[in-house]
Amino acid sequence: MFALIVKRILLAIPVLLVVASLTFVLVRIVPGGPFDADKNLPPEIIANLNAKYHLDKPVPEQYLLYLGRLAQGDLGVSYKYVNRTVNDILADAFPVSLQLGTISLTLAVLIGVPLGAIAAVCRGRKEDVIAMFLSTLGISVPGFVIGATLIFVFAIKLRVLPVGLWESPWHVVLPAVTLAFSPAAYLARLTRASVLEIVEKDWVRTARSKGLSQWNTVLKHILRNSLIPVVTVLGPLTAIVITGSFVVEYIYAIPGMGRFFITAVMNRDYDLILGTTLVFAVLLIIANTFVDLAYQFLDPRMRIED
Amino acid sequence: MRNIGDHRFLISEFAKRLGHCFLAVLLLISVLSLSACIRPRSRFEPGVLRVNLGTEPPGLDWHTATDSTSFDVVSNLMVGLTQYTNKLTCAPSCAKNWEVLDGGKRYLFHLRDDLRWTDGKPLTAYDFEYAWKRLLNPVTAAQYAFFLYDVVGAREYNTGKLKSAETLGIKALDAHTFEIRLRKPATYFIYLTAFCVSFPMRKDVVEKWGDRWTEPEHFVTNGPFKLTKWQHEYKMELAANEGYFDSVPQVKLIKMFMVPEASTAFALYENDELDFIDNRSFATPDVERYRNSPEYKNFPLLRANYLAFNVTKKPFTDVRIRKAVAMAIDRSIFPRILRRGERPATSWIPPALPGYSPDSGLKFDPVAARALLAEAGYPGGKGLPKPELLYPNRDDVRLTVEATQDQLKRNLGMEIELVNQEWKVYLATVRKDAPPMFRNSWGADFPDPETFMNLFTKDCGNNDTKWSDPRYDALIEAAQGELNAAKRADLYRQADVMLCREAVPIVPTFLATQNIMVKPWVTGIAINPLDLQFFKDVVVDDSQNSQTKYGAR
Amino acid sequence: MEIVEKAKMPVVAPLDQSVMARIRRIPTAYIALWVIALICVVALLSFMGFSLCQYSFDQTSSDFLAGPSGQHWMGTDELGRDLFSRIVYGARLSIAIGLTTAAVAFVIGTLYGALSGYLGGKVDTFMMRGVDIAYSLPDLLVMILIGVLLGRGTIGILIALGLVSWMGTARLVRAQFLQLKNEEFIEAARAQGQSGWNIVFKHLLPNALGPIIVALTFTVPSAILSESTLSFIGLGLSPPACSWGTLASDGWRSLRAHPHLIFFPSLFIFITVLSFNFLGDGLRDALDPRTRLGKKSR
């Protein structure tokens, strides 16, 4: 297992390098520099500002400077927030996004998996139809529409939950539910498909005929094996949660990384864009590595022989 | 043969258990929600004001800040030599009085004796001298340095032609006397001393902490409030400054949130989570619903929206076509679609300022417009190339330009193409090589026609229309130095006529308004046409409505 | 929808008439097919210039923000334009965006996956690393960067959407090719001396077409949803072009005062995306010989 982790880390480095370079190129090609502000800017002042941030050097040189800084863990300086480093900004924003993302993913699993399983065992009956309709709803409607509806119903009409901001634990509820909608829907569909497959297999009957009349044991078998596909998709699920967080953080005014990313893009804040992109890429790589590791424990072949 | 019975039993057991699991989760969620219903929630906290800044101020150093969000915060944290009153006159602040000498070329400010910074140290004229010199220092790279270019030696120093700051016309004669020498008399100069960029600064603090000197733990200010907390991209907290030399504010704490999405902010206000909101928190449809509410107020701003031409690009090289466009747009459409009480405008100087005249510009006259277009060689709009109208990416701007496009098509037969870019890219494009038409807006920096009119002089860096006329420049130059108020107003009026009636490099469209909503327990919100938000006179108290309510509303 | 594909790769079955018969047996997929056909027909008619309602999509009036009525079936927007006509116009844009993205994903993904799967070995590993890298970036992030780079225009959006959608198809095609290239009929073809290109295009590709089409059916709704999210952030199409995504995100701000502005476009997005998803599900079941479609599953 240790070998696997090391191998993954080694593989991750070139991936991150490519990601950083690609984003660097994309961002630099984009028109509009960070100092095109709204008031009078005599050209001498623009020159001063550009020199201060090394923007007057040729792009390849800027690239090398950037890589050098990255190797030291320095993600650079923000142009918009003139007295803060990208490391500082992300250090503040990351825990917020992490809280929101983790709670959403947990909610998604808690809601999606049982929903899918029920749909599977009641296949063809009305529970199945309702569950599948709900889950398809979750992936067929844009995130901001879901958010708008939830805010409208719970915050404005019923007034039981706050509209936005991040002041108290109650403020987590609506954003987390909005963010959990899509992954829950995916999980429901996936769980249904895989439970269907398992339940119709012969070995379930075999296990029961072997004297496992304790339905708990059988439940363990079914669940564990149908959880395997769920774990395998944790990688893409993390991706969904990350991209969903852009919209959710914006709607609910939550100071997370998604919001910083969007404002950074609008402001052409190069280093902040690169910093957030790298953090997201690292998160995804970690999620995928976790999936590989978890797969070791949940390998179906090991379980069937039980 | 399979034993179907076994299978079914397993499945039904499984279903039951899962069903239970699922119901348990649902029950948990409902219980949590219900308990939220009965949690006690008060509508406000006495002495605490909650507002929305909209976005994070890029920085609080008033030498490097350029946007209204930063200025809104700084103008509550700091005061300068003078201060704006709500009627936009300059009242003494740090300076108890001043003398205007040498025909307007020399100003002598006498400071008060009791000025202190938030860390207790006395505030002296040397702090002003340091601050003004730092603003002009090319190393600071202050984007607003041009503001003080009237001062002797300022432009040369800032552009690097003058190496030493010694010969600048900025001098602290002693701890309480501050002298300024100008290149030529400028009647509007006193207004500049009320503006954020001319506030004093502490040399030791700035030099010690460098870029981080505005963080709450290091920040030193002299105004009615001080910065106590700053959670980036989320909120700032300002506490009343007990050592303020004027009356200490009654509101003890201001929470400034940063909610970028207007509808969220508005919903927060409706939910009693914000006490005061302004344009930043209004989506267009919201105004409709609250127009008749006692909490709503609407007042005009000194901010003008206009359509600009790049007069070097066809077809707008021909002044007749520009005039035709000006006469083909019915300005009354804008208040109808934007719904915020905008004031239609046909001339550049706003009604509140001297030099204004309702006849300075071209009125809506589609018949004359069509005639002019025909005269220019494009009867009915035939053969006219389809020019591009560039605009920045914002909801209300989008509505404005779509309405303009529709008006031109309908009244003139002229088709235009709408192109939009994001704010930064838009500014860059307009500055480098402005397209044939672009939509722009300009807010006054101080309450004087000068701030509007010098925009179109030859030297002005913001003049993207590429239009200039030496007669216009001469009028403005004369008006800048003219000490007689009536003569000065007339000079500006003549320039306005030249701008909006004869040469028409721009088509003014409307004057923006500020829309605010204030909760009944808040009084003392300052409103003025410069859109400056001062909170020092605000009172948040519980005399009227009940303070706490239990139960769901 | 990549997730569901990863978990359950369908076994190949040839495309023939029995597929249509199988689809007929899945009611949801069958209805979905008809709904999609209807929407495409409307979009096509609109494109060819037939006006399906009395107003033009960019015709303003002074009847601002009206609710649904006899005159305006779905109400009007802030400039008095009829919402129904704008939705009809938007149909062509949204469908075009969806189909074009699928086409781009098809071309790029198939070529990439075919190459990788057919050549195998080191090349395959290397190319799959490329896919891994592409997967390491959240797709909205890439779309935002590309959208900003290319500016707000239809081409820019299409390129951005296409560039994030090809990976799933590539993986699928590669898996199919890896599986198929060791089959007997391929051996036979090689023994006959057929060239690589021939084998790929005449034998491998047609057999892999089934799952590819299923994957593409899921790309379309994903593209439509991504486009609406891009519009919401402010990177969508410029006015007066209006796709459903643009309409929905414009209407977001008026949710409380004028819900019809967001309700109707969202409804159409929902119906279309739902239909494509059901169709994809149905196609997958129809093409998979393992599922027991002949028997009643009650």
PDB file of C-alpha atoms in Angstrom, chain B residues 188-281:
ATOM      1  CA  TYR B 188     -12.091  73.650  -7.200  1.00  0.00           C
ATOM      2  CA  PHE B 189      -8.907  72.894  -5.306  1.00  0.00           C
ATOM      3  CA  ILE B 190     -10.474  73.024  -1.872  1.00  0.00           C
ATOM      4  CA  TYR B 191     -12.704  70.086  -2.819  1.00  0.00           C
ATOM      5  CA  LEU B 192      -9.663  67.929  -3.415  1.00  0.00           C
ATOM      6  CA  THR B 193      -8.726  68.241   0.243  1.00  0.00           C
ATOM      7  CA  ALA B 194     -11.915  66.428   1.224  1.00  0.00           C
ATOM      8  CA  PHE B 195     -11.241  63.509  -1.074  1.00  0.00           C
ATOM      9  CA  CYS B 196      -9.720  60.267   0.231  1.00  0.00           C
ATOM     10  CA  VAL B 197      -6.442  60.451  -1.617  1.00  0.00           C
ATOM     11  CA  SER B 198      -5.416  63.587   0.227  1.00  0.00           C
ATOM     12  CA  PHE B 199      -5.830  62.141   3.723  1.00  0.00           C
ATOM     13  CA  PRO B 200      -2.818  62.158   6.054  1.00  0.00           C
ATOM     14  CA  MET B 201      -0.687  59.123   6.738  1.00  0.00           C
ATOM     15  CA  ARG B 202       1.702  57.881   9.402  1.00  0.00           C
ATOM     16  CA  LYS B 203       5.187  57.546   8.051  1.00  0.00           C
ATOM     17  CA  ASP B 204       6.443  55.252  10.806  1.00  0.00           C
ATOM     18  CA  VAL B 205       3.563  52.798  10.482  1.00  0.00           C
ATOM     19  CA  VAL B 206       3.734  52.619   6.698  1.00  0.00           C
ATOM     20  CA  GLU B 207       7.487  52.174   6.645  1.00  0.00           C
ATOM     21  CA  LYS B 208       7.483  49.597   9.394  1.00  0.00           C
ATOM     22  CA  TRP B 209       4.792  47.308   8.061  1.00  0.00           C
ATOM     23  CA  GLY B 210       5.072  47.851   4.332  1.00  0.00           C
ATOM     24  CA  ASP B 211       2.279  46.254   2.358  1.00  0.00           C
ATOM     25  CA  ARG B 212       0.577  44.922   5.453  1.00  0.00           C
ATOM     26  CA  TRP B 213       0.112  48.230   7.203  1.00  0.00           C
ATOM     27  CA  THR B 214      -3.632  48.223   6.580  1.00  0.00           C
ATOM     28  CA  GLU B 215      -4.248  44.935   8.356  1.00  0.00           C
ATOM     29  CA  PRO B 216      -6.378  45.489  11.491  1.00  0.00           C
ATOM     30  CA  GLU B 217      -3.558  44.778  13.894  1.00  0.00           C
ATOM     31  CA  HIS B 218      -1.279  47.461  12.401  1.00  0.00           C
ATOM     32  CA  PHE B 219      -3.701  49.955  10.937  1.00  0.00           C
ATOM     33  CA  VAL B 220      -3.654  53.490  12.375  1.00  0.00           C
ATOM     34  CA  THR B 221      -6.357  55.971  11.379  1.00  0.00           C
ATOM     35  CA  ASN B 222      -7.871  59.201  12.623  1.00  0.00           C
ATOM     36  CA  GLY B 223     -11.547  59.088  11.749  1.00  0.00           C
ATOM     37  CA  PRO B 224     -14.824  58.307  13.488  1.00  0.00           C
ATOM     38  CA  PHE B 225     -14.283  54.530  13.200  1.00  0.00           C
ATOM     39  CA  LYS B 226     -11.392  52.134  13.401  1.00  0.00           C
ATOM     40  CA  LEU B 227     -10.883  48.781  11.725  1.00  0.00           C
ATOM     41  CA  THR B 228     -11.079  45.946  14.218  1.00  0.00           C
ATOM     42  CA  LYS B 229     -11.597  42.867  12.080  1.00  0.00           C
ATOM     43  CA  TRP B 230     -11.187  41.910   8.439  1.00  0.00           C
ATOM     44  CA  GLN B 231     -12.284  38.508   7.175  1.00  0.00           C
ATOM     45  CA  HIS B 232     -11.329  38.670   3.555  1.00  0.00           C
ATOM     46  CA  GLU B 233     -14.022  38.285   0.902  1.00  0.00           C
ATOM     47  CA  TYR B 234     -16.514  38.066   3.718  1.00  0.00           C
ATOM     48  CA  LYS B 235     -16.817  40.905   6.183  1.00  0.00           C
ATOM     49  CA  MET B 236     -15.118  43.819   7.893  1.00  0.00           C
ATOM     50  CA  GLU B 237     -15.865  45.166  11.332  1.00  0.00           C
ATOM     51  CA  LEU B 238     -15.484  48.823  12.223  1.00  0.00           C
ATOM     52  CA  ALA B 239     -15.735  49.965  15.819  1.00  0.00           C
ATOM     53  CA  ALA B 240     -16.420  53.526  16.997  1.00  0.00           C
ATOM     54  CA  ASN B 241     -13.244  55.468  17.691  1.00  0.00           C
ATOM     55  CA  GLU B 242     -13.491  56.792  21.241  1.00  0.00           C
ATOM     56  CA  GLY B 243     -10.620  59.202  20.682  1.00  0.00           C
ATOM     57  CA  TYR B 244     -12.179  60.935  17.691  1.00  0.00           C
ATOM     58  CA  PHE B 245     -11.794  64.718  17.990  1.00  0.00           C
ATOM     59  CA  ASP B 246     -15.320  65.405  16.798  1.00  0.00           C
ATOM     60  CA  SER B 247     -18.381  63.723  18.316  1.00  0.00           C
ATOM     61  CA  VAL B 248     -17.879  59.994  18.792  1.00  0.00           C
ATOM     62  CA  PRO B 249     -20.397  58.010  16.725  1.00  0.00           C
ATOM     63  CA  GLN B 250     -23.380  56.521  18.501  1.00  0.00           C
ATOM     64  CA  VAL B 251     -23.291  53.302  16.549  1.00  0.00           C
ATOM     65  CA  LYS B 252     -20.705  51.132  18.230  1.00  0.00           C
ATOM     66  CA  LEU B 253     -20.021  48.572  15.523  1.00  0.00           C
ATOM     67  CA  ILE B 254     -20.446  48.464  11.769  1.00  0.00           C
ATOM     68  CA  LYS B 255     -20.420  45.066  10.094  1.00  0.00           C
ATOM     69  CA  MET B 256     -19.657  45.450   6.414  1.00  0.00           C
ATOM     70  CA  PHE B 257     -20.415  42.257   4.541  1.00  0.00           C
ATOM     71  CA  MET B 258     -19.250  41.446   1.049  1.00  0.00           C
ATOM     72  CA  VAL B 259     -22.139  39.882  -0.811  1.00  0.00           C
ATOM     73  CA  PRO B 260     -21.581  40.203  -4.546  1.00  0.00           C
ATOM     74  CA  GLU B 261     -24.903  38.857  -5.748  1.00  0.00           C
ATOM     75  CA  ALA B 262     -27.536  41.581  -5.555  1.00  0.00           C
ATOM     76  CA  SER B 263     -30.536  39.308  -5.099  1.00  0.00           C
ATOM     77  CA  THR B 264     -28.887  37.497  -2.215  1.00  0.00           C
ATOM     78  CA  ALA B 265     -28.128  40.827  -0.559  1.00  0.00           C
ATOM     79  CA  PHE B 266     -31.671  41.992  -1.069  1.00  0.00           C
ATOM     80  CA  ALA B 267     -33.019  38.779   0.401  1.00  0.00           C
ATOM     81  CA  LEU B 268     -30.724  39.291   3.388  1.00  0.00           C
ATOM     82  CA  TYR B 269     -32.197  42.728   3.875  1.00  0.00           C
ATOM     83  CA  GLU B 270     -35.714  41.360   3.681  1.00  0.00           C
ATOM     84  CA  ASN B 271     -34.764  38.719   6.222  1.00  0.00           C
ATOM     85  CA  ASP B 272     -33.518  41.409   8.631  1.00  0.00           C
ATOM     86  CA  GLU B 273     -29.959  40.265   8.256  1.00  0.00           C
ATOM     87  CA  LEU B 274     -28.873  43.618   6.827  1.00  0.00           C
ATOM     88  CA  ASP B 275     -29.960  47.047   8.053  1.00  0.00           C
ATOM     89  CA  PHE B 276     -29.084  49.216   5.080  1.00  0.00           C
ATOM     90  CA  ILE B 277     -28.672  48.473   1.403  1.00  0.00           C
ATOM     91  CA  ASP B 278     -27.979  50.569  -1.665  1.00  0.00           C
ATOM     92  CA  ASN B 279     -27.663  50.107  -5.431  1.00  0.00           C
ATOM     93  CA  ARG B 280     -25.157  47.304  -5.012  1.00  0.00           C
ATOM     94  CA  SER B 281     -27.861  45.182  -3.435  1.00  0.00           C
TER      95      SER B 281
END
